[in-house]
XYZ file of C-alpha atoms in Angstrom:
659
model
C -27.889 -50.948 16.556
C -31.633 -50.296 15.935
C -33.243 -50.158 12.505
C -34.437 -46.607 13.264
C -30.874 -45.452 13.906
C -29.663 -47.057 10.683
C -32.473 -45.461 8.770
C -31.699 -42.017 10.202
C -28.075 -42.560 9.259
C -29.002 -43.462 5.677
C -31.358 -40.481 5.392
C -28.642 -38.161 6.716
C -26.205 -39.505 4.139
C -28.710 -39.155 1.322
C -29.553 -35.487 1.843
C -27.720 -32.294 0.875
C -26.591 -30.408 4.003
C -27.530 -26.882 2.997
C -26.955 -25.740 6.595
C -23.230 -26.457 6.113
C -22.092 -24.174 3.269
C -18.401 -24.995 3.745
C -19.153 -28.736 3.454
C -21.124 -28.095 0.268
C -18.253 -26.083 -1.199
C -15.811 -28.845 -0.301
C -18.038 -31.444 -1.980
C -18.328 -29.390 -5.170
C -14.577 -28.735 -5.137
C -13.921 -32.479 -4.858
C -16.557 -33.469 -7.433
C -15.277 -30.910 -9.937
C -12.082 -32.968 -10.033
C -13.606 -36.484 -9.769
C -16.798 -36.333 -11.886
C -14.952 -35.697 -15.189
C -12.860 -38.795 -14.381
C -16.109 -40.689 -13.726
C -17.473 -39.850 -17.178
C -14.189 -40.714 -18.860
C -14.317 -44.092 -17.057
C -17.924 -44.663 -18.192
C -17.133 -43.774 -21.791
C -13.975 -45.871 -21.919
C -15.589 -48.968 -20.414
C -18.721 -48.586 -22.556
C -16.581 -48.267 -25.697
C -14.681 -51.446 -24.764
C -17.928 -53.355 -24.199
C -19.375 -52.092 -27.492
C -16.201 -53.143 -29.301
C -16.406 -56.737 -28.014
C -20.061 -56.928 -29.017
C -19.719 -55.206 -32.374
C -21.090 -57.457 -35.087
C -22.900 -59.610 -32.569
C -25.262 -57.091 -31.079
C -27.286 -54.647 -33.243
C -25.603 -51.445 -34.386
C -28.057 -49.279 -32.477
C -26.578 -50.812 -29.291
C -22.903 -50.966 -30.225
C -22.676 -47.729 -32.206
C -25.556 -45.285 -31.940
C -26.336 -45.824 -28.265
C -22.644 -45.547 -27.355
C -22.279 -42.326 -29.351
C -25.336 -40.846 -27.669
C -24.168 -41.862 -24.203
C -20.675 -40.563 -25.028
C -22.025 -37.133 -26.005
C -23.949 -36.979 -22.726
C -20.821 -37.993 -20.792
C -18.665 -35.362 -22.500
C -21.257 -32.653 -21.908
C -21.569 -33.507 -18.208
C -17.803 -33.737 -17.782
C -17.377 -30.301 -19.324
C -20.089 -28.884 -17.054
C -18.264 -30.138 -13.978
C -14.913 -28.734 -15.039
C -16.556 -25.292 -14.848
C -18.276 -25.978 -11.526
C -15.004 -25.399 -9.702
C -15.134 -21.717 -10.655
C -18.444 -21.219 -8.832
C -17.283 -22.318 -5.390
C -18.047 -18.951 -3.759
C -21.667 -19.025 -4.978
C -23.374 -21.341 -2.505
C -26.636 -21.411 -4.490
C -24.744 -22.554 -7.606
C -23.007 -25.246 -5.555
C -26.323 -26.591 -4.248
C -27.668 -26.588 -7.797
C -24.686 -28.650 -9.018
C -25.133 -31.170 -6.208
C -28.801 -31.575 -6.959
C -27.976 -32.058 -10.630
C -25.358 -34.719 -9.930
C -27.783 -36.535 -7.621
C -30.380 -36.583 -10.382
C -27.880 -37.419 -13.121
C -26.429 -40.258 -11.047
C -29.825 -41.953 -11.059
C -30.491 -41.175 -14.735
C -27.077 -42.330 -15.997
C -27.176 -45.385 -13.722
C -30.494 -46.470 -15.209
C -29.369 -45.714 -18.788
C -26.083 -47.603 -18.555
C -27.662 -50.436 -16.588
C -30.405 -50.817 -19.185
C -27.859 -50.623 -22.037
C -25.615 -53.258 -20.412
C -28.519 -55.648 -19.723
C -29.625 -55.246 -23.352
C -26.097 -56.174 -24.484
C -26.129 -59.241 -22.171
C -28.636 -60.996 -24.459
C -26.118 -61.086 -27.310
C -22.891 -62.969 -27.761
C -21.303 -66.038 -26.275
C -20.460 -66.789 -22.670
C -17.283 -64.687 -22.797
C -19.130 -61.667 -24.119
C -21.802 -62.083 -21.414
C -19.047 -62.328 -18.815
C -17.678 -59.056 -20.172
C -21.074 -57.441 -19.491
C -21.012 -58.634 -15.884
C -17.432 -57.397 -15.537
C -18.382 -54.047 -17.126
C -21.243 -53.445 -14.720
C -19.327 -54.426 -11.587
C -16.026 -52.680 -12.283
C -17.629 -49.558 -13.740
C -20.088 -49.006 -10.928
C -17.424 -49.550 -8.268
C -15.143 -47.026 -10.001
C -17.960 -44.528 -10.309
C -18.962 -44.973 -6.659
C -15.424 -44.169 -5.540
C -15.480 -41.065 -7.737
C -18.646 -39.949 -5.907
C -17.631 -41.068 -2.396
C -17.445 -37.454 -1.096
C -21.112 -36.997 -2.042
C -23.057 -39.954 -0.518
C -26.470 -39.060 -2.050
C -25.109 -39.787 -5.549
C -22.904 -42.712 -4.493
C -25.768 -44.437 -2.697
C -27.999 -43.958 -5.721
C -25.494 -45.944 -7.772
C -25.652 -48.712 -5.193
C -29.445 -48.683 -5.309
C -29.888 -48.323 -9.081
C -26.987 -50.469 -10.252
C -25.607 -52.887 -7.684
C -28.968 -53.962 -6.253
C -30.493 -54.648 -9.709
C -27.228 -56.364 -10.711
C -27.398 -58.709 -7.713
C -31.094 -59.441 -8.296
C -30.729 -59.956 -12.065
C -27.686 -62.214 -11.965
C -28.855 -64.002 -8.809
C -31.917 -65.325 -10.596
C -30.041 -66.566 -13.664
C -29.800 -70.335 -13.948
C -26.031 -70.277 -13.799
C -23.914 -71.072 -10.775
C -21.142 -68.734 -11.864
C -23.466 -65.752 -12.193
C -25.165 -66.637 -8.891
C -21.739 -66.661 -7.237
C -20.945 -63.317 -8.844
C -24.267 -61.935 -7.571
C -23.546 -63.121 -4.018
C -20.045 -61.682 -4.241
C -21.405 -58.317 -5.449
C -23.974 -58.298 -2.633
C -21.146 -58.572 -0.110
C -19.167 -55.951 -2.021
C -22.210 -53.665 -1.938
C -22.374 -53.870 1.840
C -18.656 -53.125 2.082
C -19.043 -50.200 -0.326
C -21.878 -48.732 1.766
C -19.627 -49.013 4.843
C -16.763 -47.371 2.946
C -19.054 -44.549 1.788
C -20.235 -44.003 5.356
C -16.736 -44.062 6.872
C -15.109 -41.976 4.177
C -17.842 -39.359 4.269
C -17.571 -39.111 8.056
C -13.819 -38.585 7.708
C -14.323 -36.120 4.863
C -16.935 -34.032 6.697
C -14.819 -34.191 9.848
C -11.815 -32.928 7.901
C -13.878 -30.075 6.468
C -15.141 -29.209 9.948
C -11.575 -29.285 11.279
C -10.407 -27.040 8.466
C -13.250 -24.654 9.207
C -12.252 -24.605 12.876
C -8.627 -24.020 11.926
C -9.612 -21.215 9.581
C -11.748 -19.631 12.307
C -8.890 -19.963 14.769
C -6.501 -18.554 12.188
C -8.870 -15.667 11.532
C -9.220 -15.074 15.263
C -5.434 -15.208 15.622
C -5.019 -12.712 12.794
C -7.607 -10.414 14.357
C -5.877 -10.669 17.727
C -2.540 -10.090 16.035
C -3.923 -7.006 14.291
C -5.394 -5.787 17.581
C -2.099 -6.399 19.381
C -0.224 -4.649 16.584
C -2.638 -1.756 16.823
C -2.233 -1.641 20.605
C 1.538 -1.824 20.202
C 1.366 1.488 18.339
C -1.286 3.080 20.556
C -0.999 4.975 23.806
C -3.508 3.307 26.124
C -4.187 6.440 28.186
C -4.821 9.119 25.555
C -5.703 6.986 22.524
C -2.976 8.753 20.538
C -0.092 7.096 18.748
C 2.720 6.061 21.075
C 6.489 6.510 20.993
C 7.010 3.388 18.877
C 4.485 4.547 16.284
C 5.994 8.045 16.259
C 9.494 6.856 15.411
C 8.237 4.282 12.884
C 6.266 7.012 11.105
C 9.244 9.383 11.294
C 11.570 6.766 9.756
C 9.072 6.151 6.948
C 8.667 9.880 6.314
C 12.427 10.388 6.034
C 12.855 7.323 3.795
C 9.992 8.355 1.504
C 11.195 11.948 1.205
C 14.772 10.846 0.478
C 13.629 8.345 -2.175
C 11.409 10.969 -3.774
C 14.282 13.433 -3.994
C 16.560 10.780 -5.505
C 14.118 9.505 -8.139
C 12.816 12.932 -9.155
C 16.195 14.661 -8.972
C 14.645 17.538 -7.113
C 14.118 18.884 -3.625
C 11.987 16.481 -1.593
C 8.830 17.570 0.180
C 9.529 19.083 3.576
C 7.899 18.165 6.862
C 8.301 19.253 10.470
C 8.837 17.432 13.742
C 7.556 19.043 16.935
C 8.159 18.199 20.580
C 5.739 19.443 23.251
C 6.229 19.388 27.011
C 3.750 20.424 29.699
C 5.624 22.782 32.032
C 4.581 22.092 35.616
C 2.913 18.731 35.065
C 5.128 16.930 37.587
C 4.066 19.126 40.540
C 0.404 18.603 39.599
C 1.009 14.855 39.484
C 2.787 14.929 42.845
C 0.272 17.144 44.622
C -3.003 15.722 43.277
C -1.936 12.164 42.437
C -1.550 10.103 39.275
C -5.294 9.724 38.477
C -5.628 13.518 38.264
C -2.421 13.671 36.224
C -3.908 11.118 33.831
C -7.051 13.246 33.508
C -4.904 16.224 32.591
C -2.984 14.258 29.957
C -6.228 13.001 28.392
C -7.574 16.543 28.163
C -4.282 17.797 26.737
C -4.428 15.061 24.077
C -7.972 16.082 23.134
C -6.945 19.737 22.800
C -4.041 18.806 20.548
C -6.248 16.549 18.430
C -8.768 19.365 18.010
C -6.070 21.726 16.684
C -4.097 19.337 14.508
C -5.733 17.763 11.482
C -4.920 16.591 7.998
C -1.734 14.588 7.619
C -0.352 15.419 11.072
C 0.637 12.497 13.304
C 0.076 13.208 16.986
C 1.732 10.933 19.554
C 2.291 10.769 23.274
C 5.947 9.927 23.720
C 5.792 9.324 27.463
C 4.993 11.227 30.636
C 3.873 14.727 29.718
C 5.759 14.767 26.412
C 3.964 14.789 23.053
C 5.328 14.586 19.523
C 3.970 15.792 16.173
C 4.990 15.000 12.598
C 3.493 17.680 10.363
C 3.606 17.426 6.574
C 0.994 20.052 5.757
C 2.592 23.423 6.453
C 3.621 26.397 4.331
C 6.683 28.004 5.889
C 8.424 28.870 9.160
C 5.886 31.590 9.935
C 3.087 29.053 9.613
C 4.884 26.717 12.020
C 5.407 29.399 14.656
C 1.773 30.493 14.342
C 0.624 26.906 14.765
C 3.025 26.447 17.684
C 1.635 29.500 19.458
C -1.888 28.228 18.899
C -0.947 24.858 20.417
C 0.750 26.474 23.425
C -2.182 28.827 24.016
C -4.626 25.923 23.925
C -2.564 23.921 26.410
C -2.115 26.968 28.644
C -5.859 27.250 29.313
C -7.109 26.027 32.734
C -7.911 22.313 33.072
C -11.109 21.425 34.929
C -10.329 18.154 36.691
C -12.161 16.009 39.226
C -10.163 17.532 42.100
C -10.468 21.119 40.891
C -9.052 23.458 38.306
C -5.335 23.666 37.517
C -3.349 25.705 35.046
C 0.052 25.117 33.555
C 1.920 26.062 30.420
C 3.365 24.184 27.480
C 6.590 24.680 25.557
C 7.188 23.508 21.993
C 10.187 22.930 19.749
C 10.164 22.519 15.946
C 12.733 20.989 13.583
C 12.213 20.793 9.800
C 13.258 18.305 7.119
C 15.484 18.710 5.124
C 16.523 22.209 6.244
C 17.656 21.239 9.740
C 18.462 17.533 9.382
C 18.023 14.602 7.017
C 17.851 11.674 9.437
C 15.127 10.755 11.899
C 17.463 10.752 14.911
C 18.916 14.157 14.025
C 15.435 15.622 13.497
C 14.232 14.321 16.849
C 17.330 15.553 18.669
C 17.030 19.035 17.179
C 13.319 19.286 17.914
C 14.112 18.178 21.453
C 16.871 20.802 21.695
C 14.467 23.488 20.474
C 12.022 22.352 23.173
C 14.783 22.465 25.805
C 15.731 25.955 24.653
C 12.085 27.046 24.872
C 11.656 25.639 28.396
C 14.864 27.268 29.574
C 14.575 30.670 27.909
C 10.991 31.084 26.625
C 8.669 28.884 28.723
C 5.196 28.618 27.283
C 6.358 29.529 23.761
C 7.190 27.759 20.492
C 10.773 27.746 19.188
C 11.891 26.795 15.690
C 15.328 25.210 15.531
C 17.683 27.623 13.747
C 21.340 27.967 12.792
C 22.396 29.459 16.136
C 20.905 26.424 17.893
C 23.158 24.226 15.769
C 26.085 26.301 17.032
C 24.929 25.705 20.601
C 24.666 21.956 19.980
C 28.162 21.874 18.565
C 29.389 23.886 21.517
C 27.748 21.414 23.917
C 29.296 18.575 21.934
C 32.703 20.218 22.262
C 32.163 20.568 26.004
C 31.125 16.925 26.225
C 34.254 15.775 24.412
C 36.423 18.119 26.466
C 34.913 16.688 29.670
C 35.602 13.147 28.496
C 39.215 13.926 27.578
C 40.028 16.257 30.475
C 42.101 15.483 33.532
C 39.314 16.740 35.760
C 41.196 16.093 38.977
C 43.633 18.816 37.842
C 41.334 21.110 35.865
C 38.429 21.343 38.332
C 38.666 23.683 41.286
C 36.477 25.233 43.966
C 35.775 28.902 44.563
C 34.022 30.094 47.683
C 31.439 32.797 48.285
C 30.386 33.677 51.831
C 26.893 33.993 53.260
C 26.783 36.910 55.718
C 24.668 37.460 58.781
C 23.860 41.184 58.592
C 22.812 41.264 62.263
C 25.956 39.791 63.784
C 28.319 40.988 61.085
C 29.859 37.522 60.823
C 30.210 35.010 58.035
C 27.405 32.484 58.554
C 28.700 29.929 56.045
C 30.555 29.550 52.771
C 29.163 28.214 49.496
C 31.536 26.057 47.439
C 31.207 26.826 43.733
C 32.669 24.633 40.982
C 35.052 26.053 38.394
C 36.564 24.379 35.360
C 39.647 25.745 33.663
C 39.797 23.505 30.575
C 43.117 22.971 28.853
C 41.306 22.889 25.501
C 38.567 25.502 25.992
C 39.803 27.747 28.768
C 37.490 28.765 31.645
C 34.028 27.218 31.268
C 31.052 28.421 33.315
C 29.407 25.810 35.588
C 26.067 26.928 34.124
C 27.396 25.577 30.835
C 29.278 22.416 31.688
C 27.082 21.023 34.488
C 23.953 20.599 32.270
C 26.112 18.827 29.671
C 27.612 16.606 32.368
C 24.102 15.723 33.584
C 22.942 14.808 30.092
C 25.976 12.615 29.444
C 26.015 10.951 32.863
C 29.373 12.488 33.892
C 28.014 14.654 36.702
C 28.564 11.950 39.319
C 32.284 11.923 38.586
C 32.411 15.729 38.881
C 30.633 15.554 42.242
C 33.096 12.992 43.590
C 36.143 15.037 42.513
C 34.802 18.361 43.828
C 33.452 16.966 47.099
C 36.705 15.133 47.789
C 38.620 18.372 47.245
C 36.223 20.267 49.532
C 36.703 17.792 52.381
C 40.479 17.953 52.085
C 40.406 21.751 52.291
C 37.898 21.771 55.166
C 40.313 19.784 57.317
C 42.555 22.878 57.382
C 39.790 25.297 58.408
C 38.457 26.122 61.853
C 35.767 23.719 62.992
C 33.126 26.432 63.309
C 33.197 27.184 59.547
C 30.161 25.707 57.744
C 30.132 25.039 54.013
C 27.319 24.472 51.508
C 27.864 22.183 48.522
C 25.652 21.933 45.428
C 24.276 18.539 44.428
C 22.920 17.871 40.943
C 19.444 16.501 40.330
C 21.008 13.161 39.479
C 23.066 13.053 42.676
C 20.144 13.554 45.029
C 17.979 10.779 43.548
C 20.725 8.131 43.715
C 20.851 6.456 47.157
C 24.389 5.217 46.535
C 25.592 8.800 46.073
C 24.103 10.091 49.330
C 25.587 7.122 51.213
C 28.951 7.846 49.619
C 28.758 11.503 50.723
C 28.171 10.572 54.367
C 30.916 7.930 54.258
C 33.411 10.467 52.895
C 32.480 13.036 55.533
C 33.097 10.542 58.314
C 36.269 9.176 56.691
C 37.754 12.698 56.692
C 36.873 13.287 60.320
C 34.549 16.199 59.604
C 31.332 16.780 61.499
C 28.283 16.416 59.185
C 26.694 19.438 60.929
C 29.246 21.661 59.157
C 27.877 20.705 55.720
C 24.769 21.948 53.941
C 23.800 20.287 50.664
C 22.002 22.551 48.206
C 19.531 20.964 45.809
C 17.331 22.498 43.120
C 13.731 21.810 42.273
C 14.800 19.833 39.191
C 15.621 16.908 41.472
C 12.069 16.750 42.844
C 10.584 16.942 39.377
C 12.721 13.983 38.307
C 11.823 11.646 41.185
C 10.108 13.121 44.236
C 10.102 9.912 46.291
C 13.797 9.213 45.716
C 14.730 12.841 46.457
C 12.746 12.757 49.706
C 14.464 9.522 50.788
C 17.922 10.958 50.080
C 17.202 14.243 51.893
C 15.939 12.405 54.950
C 19.033 10.187 54.884
C 21.390 13.191 54.811
C 19.530 14.988 57.600
C 19.369 11.827 59.733
C 23.194 11.816 59.743
C 23.412 15.427 60.853
C 23.905 17.220 57.533
C 21.714 20.155 56.541
C 19.782 20.474 53.256
C 18.863 23.731 51.491
C 16.561 24.340 48.550
C 18.410 26.484 46.027
C 16.798 28.925 43.561
C 13.551 28.859 45.522
C 10.587 30.406 43.716
C 11.638 30.225 40.075
C 10.117 26.844 39.254
C 6.928 25.197 40.474
C 7.865 25.158 44.146
C 4.967 24.195 46.360
C 4.424 24.186 50.107
C 4.284 20.413 49.836
C 7.993 20.365 48.985
C 8.817 22.619 51.929
C 6.638 20.556 54.254
C 7.497 16.973 53.247
C 11.172 17.470 52.455
C 11.891 19.353 55.711
C 14.519 21.741 54.399
C 16.830 23.519 56.792
C 17.146 26.537 54.516
C 15.512 28.214 51.524
C 17.664 30.297 49.185
C 15.623 32.986 47.421
C 16.575 33.238 43.762
C 18.267 36.402 42.501
C 15.417 36.976 39.986
C 13.307 38.255 42.921
C 16.139 40.434 44.267
C 17.071 42.316 41.081
C 13.766 44.279 40.815
C 13.402 44.934 44.569
C 14.140 48.631 44.224
C 11.495 49.200 41.545
C 8.818 46.524 42.025
C 6.522 46.378 45.017
C 5.361 42.895 44.035
C 8.916 41.534 44.308
C 9.265 43.083 47.773
C 6.042 41.419 48.882
C 7.137 38.043 47.554
C 10.506 38.240 49.293
C 8.805 39.416 52.516
C 6.401 36.460 52.340
C 9.238 33.958 51.931
C 11.207 35.510 54.807
C 8.164 35.383 57.111
C 7.410 31.777 56.085
C 10.964 30.708 56.929
C 10.753 32.525 60.267
C 7.507 30.726 61.131
C 8.993 27.364 60.088
C 12.175 28.163 62.037
C 14.450 27.572 59.084
C 17.097 29.803 57.522
C 16.351 32.082 54.579
C 19.265 33.212 52.399
C 18.706 36.086 49.965
C 20.943 35.561 46.917
C 22.207 37.954 44.244
C 22.517 41.201 46.217
C 24.658 43.519 44.121
C 23.654 47.042 45.199
C 23.425 48.964 48.429
C 19.711 49.654 47.895
C 18.969 45.948 47.494
C 20.782 45.230 50.765
C 18.862 47.938 52.604
C 15.496 46.731 51.325
C 16.279 43.139 52.317
C 17.201 44.265 55.832
C 14.014 46.353 55.983
C 11.970 43.276 54.949
C 13.490 41.277 57.806
C 16.188 39.432 55.883
C 19.216 38.401 57.884
C 21.309 36.020 55.743
C 22.557 37.534 52.480
C 24.860 36.581 49.636
C 26.043 38.480 46.572
C 28.719 40.433 44.763
C 28.079 43.475 46.958
C 29.729 41.629 49.833
C 32.214 39.346 48.102
C 32.805 37.662 44.778
C 33.685 33.952 44.704
C 37.386 33.452 45.404
C 39.671 30.463 45.345
C 40.358 30.469 49.085
C 38.082 31.968 51.739
C 39.736 34.634 53.868
C 37.294 34.596 56.759
C 38.652 37.431 58.888
C 38.900 39.810 55.935
C 35.337 39.019 54.860
C 33.971 39.759 58.309
C 35.812 43.071 58.377
C 34.330 44.003 55.012
C 30.832 43.281 56.288
C 31.287 45.460 59.389
C 32.323 48.392 57.214
C 29.172 48.043 55.112
């Protein structure tokens, strides 16, 4: 090890590292605990030495000098007890370190001079006490200052070195031996100071690294927590944040009402759904759909302000928790404003699209007092709006509660019913007006509940879909259809309605084909009718199922064509064998030219695609005549026959010929 390296090491130990503020703070924190002990040690040892020399040495050494040194020690000890309160002020910490470095030299010289002056008095025992005082006191003080090498090394330089020199030159073998011993001890002490300081500074550095890592971890945790409550696409709150906020709002309002013994503040929950988003997503792709959702989020954010929480709950569904509103009229006005904003055209990268938005409100505490009940009722209001008032805002009201209870009764009745006995099939024919024959028969479900009496399929099928019971209904009804078809002539074709859930489940379509074959019925005799709801739920799965059914010989028809967001893509990619025009286009045929043109267009399209076109809902003679004039051939409706429990094919054909 070179002398230059040693010197650099000593210089590094002797300086104050102002570039390391955390090290300086740690040194002051340590010294604020150790320096008062140092001064107590000095005062105690000095008092003991003065006591043994009292009467031998002059009073100015044994009394006055000790009192003066004691006052200085007490003052410095008190100063350091307060230094610990200034840790955060780095300039104050540096000032304290500089003071202790200076005071270490000053006090070392003062006590060394005082001890040497005492050495001239007394006998050999008293002189030995002086040597003991210097050695034991300086070693104790050095260990008190070991975390601050500049001061500790000064004690070595100003006390131990003079001690070794002074006692080494005395003409006494004992003192010379003590001097040699202290020289060795001094070297060991310097090594201890160096090693301990390295460990101390290393520990401080490690703590700093740990604190930085901990801070980084906390920041990452906060970021992750923030992301956990944030929708990555729109930047709005997500579903998790929405329900957490809703739970807090309900809890706070309930606690307020309980503590204040009064009505709690009200707030509203809103559910928003973009009507027609799924077709846009399917036709233009997910990137364009994402663009649309981002723009929709921006429009909502521009309208809603104040204490409103706006969240994207998933897909094209948004949620709002609104605390700043006046009354029901205010809510409906705001709802209309939201719907109008979302109904405006969206300029996207692939072009301009337009859709509508429906909204449902539920209020606390008028409608419900729990978060789940509020959400369910807002969702029901949204469902009611989409079904009956698309593009409008609906506020959950008392009659909606009646509807929910009615649906709940239907759900319970379905669960408790012997459906194999209570379900039945009625049949309505589809006529060919050119040949005068029955083209096919549509099987229609009927439920005669023991508890509720006759229940319309338009009522119980949606409930069965929501509760997951529709698959069981399909199995019972389809099994009954196949058993009855075995008794019919082989030329009779039948259409059977599949729910949206049925058509997207591959196991269900496989089961249908297996049952057809097991009953010895030709698949060509069966047409499965599906609605657009199935494609909106899962287009890819619906396409796979339709292709599977057609590959085994069955036919597939699109029911209620035209009332949703039907696109030519559906007709093209799903390869339907038949389109059934919804009755909403047939009812105004006699009075609306636009309806006639729409029906004519659909008939011509089916002719060009070489697929069947069935016109549903014909109830008057004029409607039938117009349909025939427009080129329609396959018709269905009450004018020809109402659904009946058993199809009487010959009688139906005779009725048609008389028409």
